[in-house]
Coordinates of C-alpha atoms in Angstrom, one line a residue:
Chain A
M245 CA -21.6 -19.2 -103.3
K246 CA -24.6 -17.4 -101.7
I247 CA -24.4 -15.5 -98.4
G248 CA -27.4 -14.5 -96.4
F249 CA -26.5 -11.2 -94.7
I250 CA -28.7 -10.0 -91.9
G251 CA -28.2 -6.5 -90.5
V252 CA -27.2 -4.1 -93.2
G253 CA -26.4 -0.8 -91.5
V254 CA -23.4 1.5 -91.1
M255 CA -21.1 -1.5 -91.0
G256 CA -23.1 -4.0 -93.0
N257 CA -23.2 -2.0 -96.3
G258 CA -19.5 -1.9 -96.5
M259 CA -19.1 -5.6 -95.6
V260 CA -21.7 -6.7 -98.2
K261 CA -20.1 -4.6 -100.9
N262 CA -16.8 -6.3 -100.2
L263 CA -18.4 -9.8 -100.4
L264 CA -19.9 -8.8 -103.7
K265 CA -16.6 -7.6 -104.9
H266 CA -15.1 -10.9 -104.1
G267 CA -17.6 -12.7 -106.2
Y268 CA -20.1 -13.9 -103.6
E269 CA -23.8 -13.6 -104.2
V270 CA -25.5 -11.9 -101.3
N271 CA -29.1 -12.0 -99.9
A272 CA -29.7 -8.9 -97.7
Y273 CA -32.2 -8.3 -94.9
T274 CA -32.3 -5.6 -92.3
R275 CA -35.2 -4.1 -90.3
T276 CA -35.3 -0.9 -92.2
K277 CA -34.9 -1.5 -96.0
A278 CA -33.8 2.1 -96.7
K279 CA -30.6 1.5 -94.6
A280 CA -29.5 -1.3 -97.0
Q281 CA -29.9 0.9 -100.1
E282 CA -26.1 1.0 -100.8
A283 CA -25.8 -2.7 -100.6
I284 CA -28.8 -3.3 -102.8
E285 CA -27.5 -0.8 -105.4
A286 CA -24.2 -2.7 -105.4
G287 CA -26.0 -5.9 -106.3
A288 CA -27.3 -7.5 -103.1
V289 CA -30.7 -9.2 -103.4
W290 CA -33.2 -7.7 -101.0
K291 CA -35.2 -10.2 -98.9
E292 CA -38.3 -9.4 -96.9
S293 CA -37.5 -11.6 -93.8
V294 CA -34.8 -13.4 -92.0
A295 CA -36.2 -16.7 -93.2
D296 CA -36.2 -15.6 -96.8
C297 CA -32.7 -14.3 -96.5
V298 CA -31.2 -17.5 -95.2
R299 CA -33.3 -20.2 -96.8
D300 CA -31.2 -20.7 -99.9
A301 CA -27.9 -19.4 -98.5
D302 CA -24.6 -21.4 -98.3
A303 CA -23.5 -19.3 -95.3
V304 CA -25.2 -16.8 -93.0
I305 CA -23.7 -13.7 -91.5
T306 CA -25.3 -11.5 -88.9
M307 CA -24.3 -8.0 -88.0
V308 CA -27.1 -6.5 -85.9
G309 CA -27.2 -4.1 -83.0
F310 CA -27.8 -5.5 -79.5
P311 CA -27.9 -9.0 -77.9
P312 CA -31.8 -9.1 -78.0
D313 CA -31.6 -8.5 -81.7
V314 CA -29.1 -11.3 -82.1
E315 CA -31.4 -13.6 -80.1
E316 CA -34.4 -12.7 -82.3
V317 CA -32.6 -13.4 -85.6
Y318 CA -31.2 -16.7 -84.4
F319 CA -33.8 -18.2 -82.1
G320 CA -37.1 -16.7 -83.4
A321 CA -39.7 -18.8 -85.3
D322 CA -38.7 -16.8 -88.4
G323 CA -35.1 -17.1 -87.4
I324 CA -31.9 -18.5 -88.7
L325 CA -31.8 -21.8 -86.8
E326 CA -35.3 -22.7 -88.0
N327 CA -34.7 -21.8 -91.6
A328 CA -31.1 -22.2 -92.6
R329 CA -30.1 -25.3 -94.5
T330 CA -28.4 -28.1 -92.6
G331 CA -24.6 -27.9 -92.4
V332 CA -24.4 -24.2 -93.3
P333 CA -22.0 -22.0 -91.3
V334 CA -23.7 -19.2 -89.4
I335 CA -21.4 -16.4 -88.4
D336 CA -22.4 -13.7 -85.8
M337 CA -20.2 -10.7 -86.4
T338 CA -22.2 -8.5 -83.9
T339 CA -20.3 -7.7 -80.7
T340 CA -22.4 -9.5 -78.1
S341 CA -21.9 -11.5 -75.0
P342 CA -19.5 -14.5 -74.9
R343 CA -22.3 -16.4 -73.1
L344 CA -24.7 -15.8 -76.0
A345 CA -22.1 -16.9 -78.5
E346 CA -21.8 -20.2 -76.6
R347 CA -25.6 -20.6 -76.6
I348 CA -25.8 -19.9 -80.3
F349 CA -23.0 -22.4 -80.9
L350 CA -24.8 -25.2 -78.9
E351 CA -28.2 -24.6 -80.4
A352 CA -26.9 -24.3 -83.9
Q353 CA -25.0 -27.6 -83.3
A354 CA -28.3 -29.2 -82.2
K355 CA -29.8 -28.1 -85.5
G356 CA -26.9 -29.4 -87.6
L357 CA -25.5 -25.9 -88.2
R358 CA -21.9 -24.7 -87.4
A359 CA -21.7 -21.4 -85.6
L360 CA -18.8 -18.9 -85.3
D361 CA -18.6 -15.8 -83.2
A362 CA -16.6 -13.3 -85.2
P363 CA -16.9 -9.7 -83.9
V364 CA -14.9 -7.1 -85.6
S365 CA -12.9 -4.0 -84.9
G366 CA -12.0 -1.2 -87.4
G367 CA -15.3 0.7 -87.6
D368 CA -17.2 1.9 -90.7
T369 CA -13.9 2.7 -92.4
G370 CA -12.6 -0.8 -91.9
A371 CA -15.9 -2.2 -93.1
R372 CA -15.8 -0.1 -96.3
E373 CA -12.2 -0.7 -97.1
G374 CA -12.3 -4.4 -96.2
T375 CA -9.6 -3.9 -93.5
L376 CA -11.5 -5.1 -90.5
S377 CA -9.8 -7.1 -87.7
I378 CA -12.0 -10.1 -87.2
M379 CA -11.6 -12.2 -84.0
V380 CA -13.1 -15.7 -84.3
G381 CA -14.4 -18.2 -81.8
G382 CA -15.8 -21.7 -82.6
E383 CA -14.5 -24.9 -84.1
R384 CA -11.3 -24.5 -85.9
E385 CA -12.6 -26.6 -88.8
T386 CA -15.5 -24.2 -89.3
F387 CA -13.1 -21.3 -89.0
E388 CA -11.0 -22.6 -91.8
A389 CA -13.9 -23.3 -94.0
C390 CA -15.1 -19.7 -93.6
L391 CA -11.8 -18.1 -93.9
P392 CA -12.2 -17.0 -97.5
I393 CA -15.5 -15.3 -96.7
L394 CA -14.0 -13.5 -93.7
E395 CA -11.0 -12.5 -95.6
A396 CA -13.2 -10.7 -98.1
M397 CA -14.1 -8.3 -95.3
G398 CA -11.1 -8.2 -93.1
K399 CA -7.3 -7.8 -93.3
S400 CA -6.6 -9.6 -90.0
V401 CA -8.7 -12.7 -89.4
L402 CA -7.6 -14.6 -86.3
Y403 CA -8.8 -17.8 -84.7
M404 CA -9.0 -17.2 -81.0
G405 CA -10.3 -20.6 -79.7
K406 CA -13.5 -22.2 -78.7
A407 CA -17.0 -20.7 -79.0
G408 CA -17.1 -17.3 -77.2
S409 CA -13.4 -16.6 -77.6
G410 CA -14.0 -14.2 -80.5
Q411 CA -16.4 -12.2 -78.3
H412 CA -14.0 -12.4 -75.3
T413 CA -11.2 -11.0 -77.5
K414 CA -13.4 -8.2 -78.6
M415 CA -14.3 -7.5 -75.0
A416 CA -10.6 -7.2 -74.2
N417 CA -10.3 -4.8 -77.2
Q418 CA -13.0 -2.6 -75.8
V419 CA -11.5 -2.6 -72.3
A420 CA -8.2 -1.4 -73.8
I421 CA -10.0 1.3 -75.8
A422 CA -11.8 2.5 -72.7
G423 CA -8.6 3.4 -70.8
T424 CA -6.8 4.7 -73.8
L425 CA -9.7 7.0 -74.9
A426 CA -10.0 8.3 -71.4
G427 CA -6.3 9.0 -71.3
V428 CA -6.6 11.0 -74.5
C429 CA -9.5 13.0 -73.2
E430 CA -7.8 13.7 -69.9
A431 CA -4.6 14.9 -71.8
V432 CA -6.8 17.2 -74.0
A433 CA -8.7 18.5 -70.9
Y434 CA -5.4 19.1 -69.1
G435 CA -4.0 21.0 -72.1
R436 CA -7.1 23.2 -72.3
A437 CA -7.1 23.9 -68.6
V438 CA -3.5 25.0 -68.5
G439 CA -3.8 27.1 -71.7
L440 CA -1.7 25.1 -74.1
D441 CA -2.2 25.3 -77.8
T442 CA -3.9 21.9 -77.8
E443 CA -3.2 21.2 -81.5
A444 CA 0.5 21.7 -81.1
M445 CA 0.3 19.6 -77.9
L446 CA -1.4 16.7 -79.6
S447 CA 1.1 16.7 -82.4
A448 CA 3.9 16.9 -79.9
I449 CA 2.7 13.9 -77.9
S450 CA 1.4 11.8 -80.8
G451 CA 4.8 10.5 -81.9
G452 CA 6.0 8.8 -78.7
A453 CA 5.0 6.6 -75.7
A454 CA 1.6 8.3 -75.4
S455 CA 0.6 7.5 -78.9
S456 CA -2.4 5.5 -79.8
W457 CA -5.0 4.9 -82.5
Q458 CA -7.4 6.7 -80.3
M459 CA -5.1 9.7 -80.0
L460 CA -4.4 9.9 -83.7
N461 CA -8.0 9.4 -84.8
N462 CA -10.2 10.8 -82.0
G463 CA -7.9 13.4 -80.6
P464 CA -8.2 15.8 -83.5
K465 CA -12.0 15.3 -83.6
M466 CA -12.2 16.3 -79.9
L467 CA -10.3 19.5 -80.7
R468 CA -12.6 20.6 -83.4
E469 CA -15.7 19.4 -81.5
D470 CA -16.6 17.0 -84.2
Y471 CA -18.8 14.4 -82.5
A472 CA -20.1 12.6 -85.6
P473 CA -20.1 8.9 -84.9
G474 CA -17.3 6.7 -86.2
F475 CA -18.4 4.4 -83.3
F476 CA -21.6 5.2 -81.4
I477 CA -21.5 5.9 -77.7
K478 CA -24.6 3.7 -77.3
H479 CA -22.8 0.7 -78.8
F480 CA -19.7 1.3 -76.7
V481 CA -21.8 1.4 -73.6
K482 CA -23.3 -2.0 -74.6
D483 CA -19.8 -3.5 -75.1
M484 CA -18.3 -2.1 -71.9
T485 CA -21.4 -3.3 -70.0
L486 CA -20.8 -6.8 -71.4
A487 CA -17.1 -6.7 -70.5
D488 CA -17.8 -5.3 -67.1
G489 CA -20.4 -8.1 -66.4
E490 CA -17.9 -10.8 -67.5
A491 CA -15.2 -9.4 -65.2
R492 CA -17.6 -9.1 -62.3
L493 CA -18.7 -12.7 -62.7
R494 CA -15.0 -13.6 -62.2
E495 CA -14.5 -11.2 -59.3
L496 CA -12.0 -9.3 -61.3
P497 CA -12.1 -5.5 -60.5
L498 CA -11.4 -3.3 -63.5
P499 CA -11.5 0.1 -61.9
V500 CA -10.6 2.2 -65.0
L501 CA -13.2 0.4 -67.1
E502 CA -15.8 1.0 -64.4
K503 CA -15.0 4.7 -64.2
V504 CA -15.1 5.2 -68.0
L505 CA -18.3 3.2 -68.3
A506 CA -19.9 5.4 -65.6
M507 CA -18.9 8.5 -67.5
F508 CA -20.3 7.2 -70.8
R509 CA -23.5 6.1 -69.2
A510 CA -23.9 9.7 -67.9
L511 CA -23.4 11.0 -71.4
E512 CA -25.9 8.6 -72.8
A513 CA -28.4 9.7 -70.1
H514 CA -27.8 13.2 -71.2
G515 CA -28.9 12.3 -74.7
Y516 CA -25.5 11.8 -76.4
G517 CA -25.8 8.1 -77.2
N518 CA -25.8 8.7 -80.9
E519 CA -22.6 10.7 -80.9
G520 CA -19.2 9.1 -81.5
T521 CA -17.1 7.9 -78.6
Q522 CA -14.7 10.9 -78.9
A523 CA -17.6 12.9 -77.3
L524 CA -16.3 11.5 -74.0
I525 CA -14.4 14.8 -73.9
R526 CA -17.8 16.4 -72.9
A527 CA -17.4 14.7 -69.5
Y528 CA -14.5 17.0 -68.9
E529 CA -16.2 20.3 -69.7
Chain B
M24 CA 30.8 25.4 -78.6
K25 CA 31.0 24.0 -75.1
I26 CA 28.0 22.6 -73.2
G27 CA 27.8 22.1 -69.4
F28 CA 25.7 19.0 -68.9
I29 CA 24.4 18.3 -65.4
G30 CA 22.8 15.0 -64.5
V31 CA 24.5 12.2 -66.4
G32 CA 22.4 9.0 -65.7
V33 CA 20.4 6.5 -67.7
M34 CA 19.2 9.3 -70.0
G35 CA 22.1 11.7 -69.8
N36 CA 24.8 9.3 -71.1
G37 CA 23.1 8.9 -74.4
M38 CA 22.3 12.5 -74.7
V39 CA 25.9 13.6 -74.0
K40 CA 27.2 11.1 -76.5
N41 CA 24.9 12.5 -79.2
L42 CA 26.1 16.0 -78.4
L43 CA 29.7 14.9 -78.8
K44 CA 28.9 13.1 -82.0
H45 CA 27.5 16.4 -83.3
G46 CA 30.8 18.2 -82.6
Y47 CA 29.9 19.9 -79.3
E48 CA 32.4 19.9 -76.4
V49 CA 30.8 18.7 -73.2
N50 CA 31.6 19.3 -69.6
A51 CA 29.9 16.7 -67.4
Y52 CA 28.8 16.6 -63.8
T53 CA 26.6 14.3 -61.9
R54 CA 26.3 13.3 -58.3
T55 CA 27.8 9.9 -58.7
K56 CA 30.8 10.0 -61.1
A57 CA 30.6 6.3 -61.8
K58 CA 27.3 6.8 -63.5
A59 CA 28.8 9.2 -66.1
Q60 CA 31.5 6.7 -67.1
E61 CA 30.0 6.1 -70.6
A62 CA 29.9 9.8 -71.3
I63 CA 33.5 10.4 -70.0
E64 CA 34.8 7.5 -72.1
A65 CA 33.1 9.0 -75.1
G66 CA 35.0 12.3 -74.6
A67 CA 33.1 14.4 -72.1
V68 CA 35.3 16.3 -69.6
W69 CA 34.5 15.4 -66.0
K70 CA 33.9 18.4 -63.6
E71 CA 33.8 18.1 -59.8
S72 CA 30.9 20.5 -59.2
V73 CA 28.0 22.3 -60.9
A74 CA 29.9 25.5 -60.7
D75 CA 32.9 24.0 -62.5
C76 CA 30.7 22.4 -65.0
V77 CA 29.0 25.6 -66.1
R78 CA 31.6 28.3 -65.6
D79 CA 33.1 28.2 -69.1
A80 CA 30.1 26.7 -70.9
D81 CA 28.3 28.4 -73.8
A82 CA 25.1 26.6 -72.9
V83 CA 23.9 24.6 -69.9
I84 CA 21.7 21.5 -69.9
T85 CA 20.2 19.8 -66.9
M86 CA 18.7 16.3 -66.7
V87 CA 18.4 15.4 -63.1
G88 CA 15.8 13.4 -61.1
F89 CA 13.3 15.2 -59.0
P90 CA 12.2 18.9 -58.6
P91 CA 14.3 19.4 -55.4
D92 CA 17.4 18.3 -57.4
V93 CA 16.5 20.8 -60.1
E94 CA 16.1 23.5 -57.5
E95 CA 19.5 22.7 -56.0
V96 CA 21.4 22.8 -59.3
Y97 CA 19.8 26.0 -60.4
F98 CA 19.4 28.0 -57.2
G99 CA 22.2 26.8 -54.9
A100 CA 25.3 28.9 -54.1
D101 CA 27.3 26.4 -56.1
G102 CA 24.5 26.4 -58.7
I103 CA 23.9 27.4 -62.3
L104 CA 22.4 30.9 -61.8
E105 CA 25.3 32.0 -59.7
N106 CA 28.0 30.6 -61.9
A107 CA 27.0 30.5 -65.6
R108 CA 28.2 33.3 -67.9
T109 CA 25.9 36.1 -68.7
G110 CA 23.6 35.6 -71.7
V111 CA 24.1 31.8 -71.8
P112 CA 21.0 29.6 -72.5
V113 CA 20.1 27.2 -69.6
I114 CA 17.9 24.3 -70.6
D115 CA 16.2 22.1 -68.1
M116 CA 15.3 18.8 -69.7
T117 CA 14.2 17.1 -66.5
T118 CA 10.4 16.5 -66.2
T119 CA 9.5 18.8 -63.4
S120 CA 6.7 21.2 -62.4
P121 CA 5.6 23.9 -64.9
R122 CA 5.6 26.2 -61.8
L123 CA 9.3 25.5 -61.2
A124 CA 10.0 26.1 -64.9
E125 CA 8.4 29.5 -64.6
R126 CA 10.5 30.3 -61.5
I127 CA 13.7 29.2 -63.2
F128 CA 12.8 31.3 -66.2
L129 CA 12.3 34.5 -64.2
E130 CA 15.3 34.0 -61.9
A131 CA 17.5 33.2 -64.9
Q132 CA 16.2 36.3 -66.6
A133 CA 17.1 38.4 -63.5
K134 CA 20.7 37.1 -63.8
G135 CA 20.9 37.8 -67.5
L136 CA 20.4 34.2 -68.5
R137 CA 17.9 32.7 -70.9
A138 CA 16.0 29.6 -69.7
L139 CA 14.1 26.9 -71.5
D140 CA 12.1 24.1 -70.1
A141 CA 12.6 21.2 -72.5
P142 CA 11.4 17.8 -71.1
V143 CA 11.6 14.8 -73.3
S144 CA 9.8 11.6 -74.1
G145 CA 11.3 8.5 -75.7
G146 CA 13.1 6.9 -72.8
D147 CA 16.6 5.6 -72.7
T148 CA 16.3 4.2 -76.2
G149 CA 15.4 7.6 -77.6
A150 CA 18.3 9.2 -75.6
R151 CA 20.8 6.7 -77.0
E152 CA 19.5 6.9 -80.6
G153 CA 19.0 10.7 -80.6
T154 CA 15.3 10.2 -81.4
L155 CA 13.8 11.9 -78.3
S156 CA 10.7 14.0 -78.6
I157 CA 11.6 17.4 -77.0
M158 CA 8.8 19.8 -75.9
V159 CA 10.1 23.3 -75.3
G160 CA 8.8 26.3 -73.4
G161 CA 10.4 29.7 -73.0
E162 CA 11.1 32.6 -75.4
R163 CA 10.9 31.7 -79.0
E164 CA 14.2 33.5 -79.8
T165 CA 16.0 31.3 -77.2
F166 CA 14.3 28.2 -78.6
E167 CA 15.5 29.1 -82.1
A168 CA 19.1 29.8 -80.9
C169 CA 19.1 26.4 -79.1
L170 CA 17.5 24.4 -81.8
P171 CA 20.8 22.9 -83.2
I172 CA 21.7 21.7 -79.7
L173 CA 18.3 20.1 -79.1
E174 CA 18.2 18.5 -82.6
A175 CA 21.5 16.8 -81.7
M176 CA 19.5 14.8 -79.1
G177 CA 16.0 14.6 -80.5
K178 CA 14.1 13.9 -83.7
S179 CA 11.0 15.9 -82.9
V180 CA 11.8 19.3 -81.2
L181 CA 8.8 21.4 -80.8
Y182 CA 8.2 24.9 -79.5
M183 CA 5.2 24.9 -77.2
G184 CA 4.9 28.4 -76.0
K185 CA 5.9 30.5 -73.0
A186 CA 8.0 29.3 -70.0
G187 CA 6.4 26.2 -68.5
S188 CA 4.7 25.1 -71.7
G189 CA 7.2 22.3 -72.3
Q190 CA 6.5 20.9 -68.9
H191 CA 2.8 21.2 -69.4
T192 CA 3.0 19.3 -72.6
K193 CA 5.0 16.6 -70.9
M194 CA 2.3 16.5 -68.2
A195 CA -0.3 16.0 -70.9
N196 CA 1.8 13.2 -72.3
Q197 CA 2.0 11.4 -69.0
V198 CA -1.7 11.8 -68.4
A199 CA -2.4 10.1 -71.7
I200 CA 0.0 7.3 -70.9
A201 CA -1.7 6.7 -67.5
G202 CA -5.1 5.9 -69.1
T203 CA -3.6 4.0 -72.0
L204 CA -1.4 1.8 -69.9
A205 CA -4.2 1.0 -67.5
G206 CA -6.4 0.1 -70.5
V207 CA -3.7 -2.3 -71.7
C208 CA -3.4 -3.8 -68.2
E209 CA -7.1 -4.3 -67.8
A210 CA -7.3 -5.9 -71.3
V211 CA -4.6 -8.4 -70.3
A212 CA -6.2 -9.0 -66.9
Y213 CA -9.5 -9.6 -68.6
G214 CA -8.0 -12.0 -71.1
R215 CA -6.3 -14.0 -68.3
A216 CA -9.5 -14.1 -66.2
V217 CA -11.6 -15.5 -69.1
G218 CA -9.0 -18.0 -70.2
L219 CA -7.9 -16.5 -73.5
D220 CA -4.5 -17.2 -75.0
T221 CA -3.3 -13.8 -74.1
E222 CA -0.5 -13.7 -76.6
A223 CA -3.0 -14.4 -79.5
M224 CA -5.3 -11.9 -77.9
L225 CA -2.7 -9.1 -77.8
S226 CA -1.7 -9.7 -81.4
A227 CA -5.4 -9.7 -82.4
I228 CA -6.2 -6.4 -80.8
S229 CA -2.8 -4.6 -81.5
G230 CA -3.7 -3.8 -85.1
G231 CA -6.8 -1.8 -84.6
A232 CA -8.6 0.9 -82.6
A233 CA -7.2 -0.4 -79.3
S234 CA -3.6 -0.1 -80.5
S235 CA -1.1 2.0 -78.7
W236 CA 2.6 2.4 -78.1
Q237 CA 1.9 1.1 -74.6
M238 CA 0.2 -2.0 -75.9
L239 CA 2.9 -2.7 -78.5
N240 CA 5.8 -2.1 -76.1
N241 CA 4.6 -2.9 -72.6
G242 CA 1.9 -5.5 -73.4
P243 CA 4.3 -8.3 -74.4
K244 CA 6.5 -7.5 -71.3
M245 CA 3.4 -7.9 -69.1
L246 CA 2.8 -11.3 -70.6
R247 CA 6.3 -12.6 -69.9
E248 CA 6.4 -10.9 -66.5
D249 CA 9.4 -8.8 -67.5
Y250 CA 9.3 -5.8 -65.2
A251 CA 12.8 -4.4 -66.0
P252 CA 12.5 -0.6 -66.1
G253 CA 12.2 1.2 -69.4
F254 CA 10.6 3.9 -67.4
F255 CA 10.7 3.7 -63.6
I256 CA 7.5 3.5 -61.6
K257 CA 9.0 6.0 -59.1
H258 CA 9.5 8.6 -61.9
F259 CA 6.1 8.0 -63.3
V260 CA 4.6 8.6 -59.8
K261 CA 6.5 11.9 -59.7
D262 CA 5.2 13.0 -63.0
M263 CA 1.6 12.0 -62.4
T264 CA 1.7 13.7 -59.0
L265 CA 2.8 16.9 -60.7
A266 CA 0.0 16.6 -63.3
D267 CA -2.6 15.8 -60.7
G268 CA -1.5 18.8 -58.7
E269 CA -1.8 21.1 -61.7
A270 CA -5.2 19.8 -62.6
R271 CA -6.4 20.1 -59.0
L272 CA -5.2 23.8 -58.8
R273 CA -7.5 24.4 -61.8
E274 CA -10.4 22.4 -60.3
L275 CA -10.2 20.0 -63.2
P276 CA -11.2 16.4 -62.1
L277 CA -9.1 13.8 -63.9
P278 CA -10.7 10.6 -62.5
V279 CA -8.8 8.1 -64.5
L280 CA -5.4 9.7 -63.8
E281 CA -6.3 9.8 -60.1
K282 CA -7.2 6.1 -60.1
V283 CA -4.1 5.1 -62.0
L284 CA -1.9 7.2 -59.7
A285 CA -3.4 5.6 -56.6
M286 CA -2.6 2.1 -58.1
F287 CA 1.0 3.1 -58.8
R288 CA 1.4 4.7 -55.4
A289 CA 0.3 1.4 -53.8
L290 CA 2.8 -0.5 -56.0
E291 CA 5.5 1.9 -54.9
A292 CA 4.5 1.4 -51.3
H293 CA 4.9 -2.3 -51.8
G294 CA 8.5 -1.8 -53.0
Y295 CA 8.1 -1.8 -56.7
G296 CA 9.2 1.7 -57.4
N297 CA 12.3 0.6 -59.3
E298 CA 10.4 -1.6 -61.7
G299 CA 9.1 -0.5 -65.1
T300 CA 5.7 1.0 -65.5
Q301 CA 4.4 -2.2 -67.1
A302 CA 4.4 -3.7 -63.6
L303 CA 1.1 -1.9 -63.2
I304 CA -0.3 -5.3 -64.2
R305 CA 0.6 -6.5 -60.7
A306 CA -2.3 -4.4 -59.4
Y307 CA -4.6 -6.8 -61.2
E308 CA -3.2 -10.0 -59.7

């Protein structure tokens, strides 16, 4: 079975390698060929365009950056909907808007294609180790048909409901992270301000009711001022902006999300967009 | 070895029983005798006053409610400092202000007593099972002398530094919880607003980067509208108010803590102070 994989970057390389490891053939395309080097060396076949990448594929996966990129690879003249074979499942694993996921679903359907929205959580480590959490929206039948493909990349692959539900679940995930990460930052900032040994402090509070993935993984990075991106600020700003927009449309105030988003936007405006989300601690300095 | 234990409530009963289990004799005093019934049945000796409770004790432990209660049991004419034997360690396990911990330390020292501040995390379950996290401030020598006593009640007993450091660490713990809990609430509120199956949503996001003790323990309670207190809102408001005050004194803005504290104060004003902290979800309804 041959998969056309579009968007081979920090996440995509690991995902492609796991597909190859599970016996899938993979066509690979991404804007900057050099970024796909790892996947190509592992056995993916490089293609020079989206159209070439999907033309002979039995399934299509996209993992690109921002909603406009998703629109281009799906709806462009050189895009997936114009060039994929009839009946093929097309799986967008980019985190994008639930609204866009619904549009892809409907337009794909009109072309005889079956779309899933399947954003992930677990970062580059999860992508490399094949332990991503994958949250899937679309028709259940399509989900079930694609399960083996998704399970090659993830450890938890869950059907969340109709088209857009995968994206909505990912939004909820990002909303939870926003508050949690800010809580960790404020605890670290507090510890510094009062003169605690912050390393001892973090290990004291990491075992109980304050514990979180964010604390265990990003807390120590904050302490050693390691801002290398596990997850880029610029991508988190994108995700939180989408979630904030969806909440506003429904007149649901999410004051903590709004506050955290404002802090991250300020960091991005100061040029920190390519740092990891743990750099939120800079907002407290 | 005999311990004078003051403040035998939801937490204290479990802690006293663990001390008895480890071979300590325990004198018990609390304002309302009925609340100490469990400890008395387990073998603690009831005393009619703070003075009686500490007079023949080799160590004193306090676990009362609010800072004024702590002040009363330490500094009152009937209190610990006037009535405990010279050289005895006095351990305040109440969550209270770091400033008050420093004052107790100095006044105890002037009376020839050795004070520790040793607030805990882990709730009534941790108290019952002897698995509390205990964060200790004071002199290292006193800490080491008291370690066997503390280890009878906790699984993680950590020395954090000079007097007040235990309380500061607990403050940092509560600050982290505030953001984390709000993140969980906003994720649940988002999921409801967009029409997700919130149970499926929670289980999808509980395994990855959004995961936290708060999500795993309080998330499901929010979904089934179970607001029974594991940790009381009124106590959390006390703790956050203390942390907020310490941060303000140092001109450290903690915007997320402030936002969450304001929401909890509003809930308390509406009569929800005796519910568990998971009832923060009410603020999103």
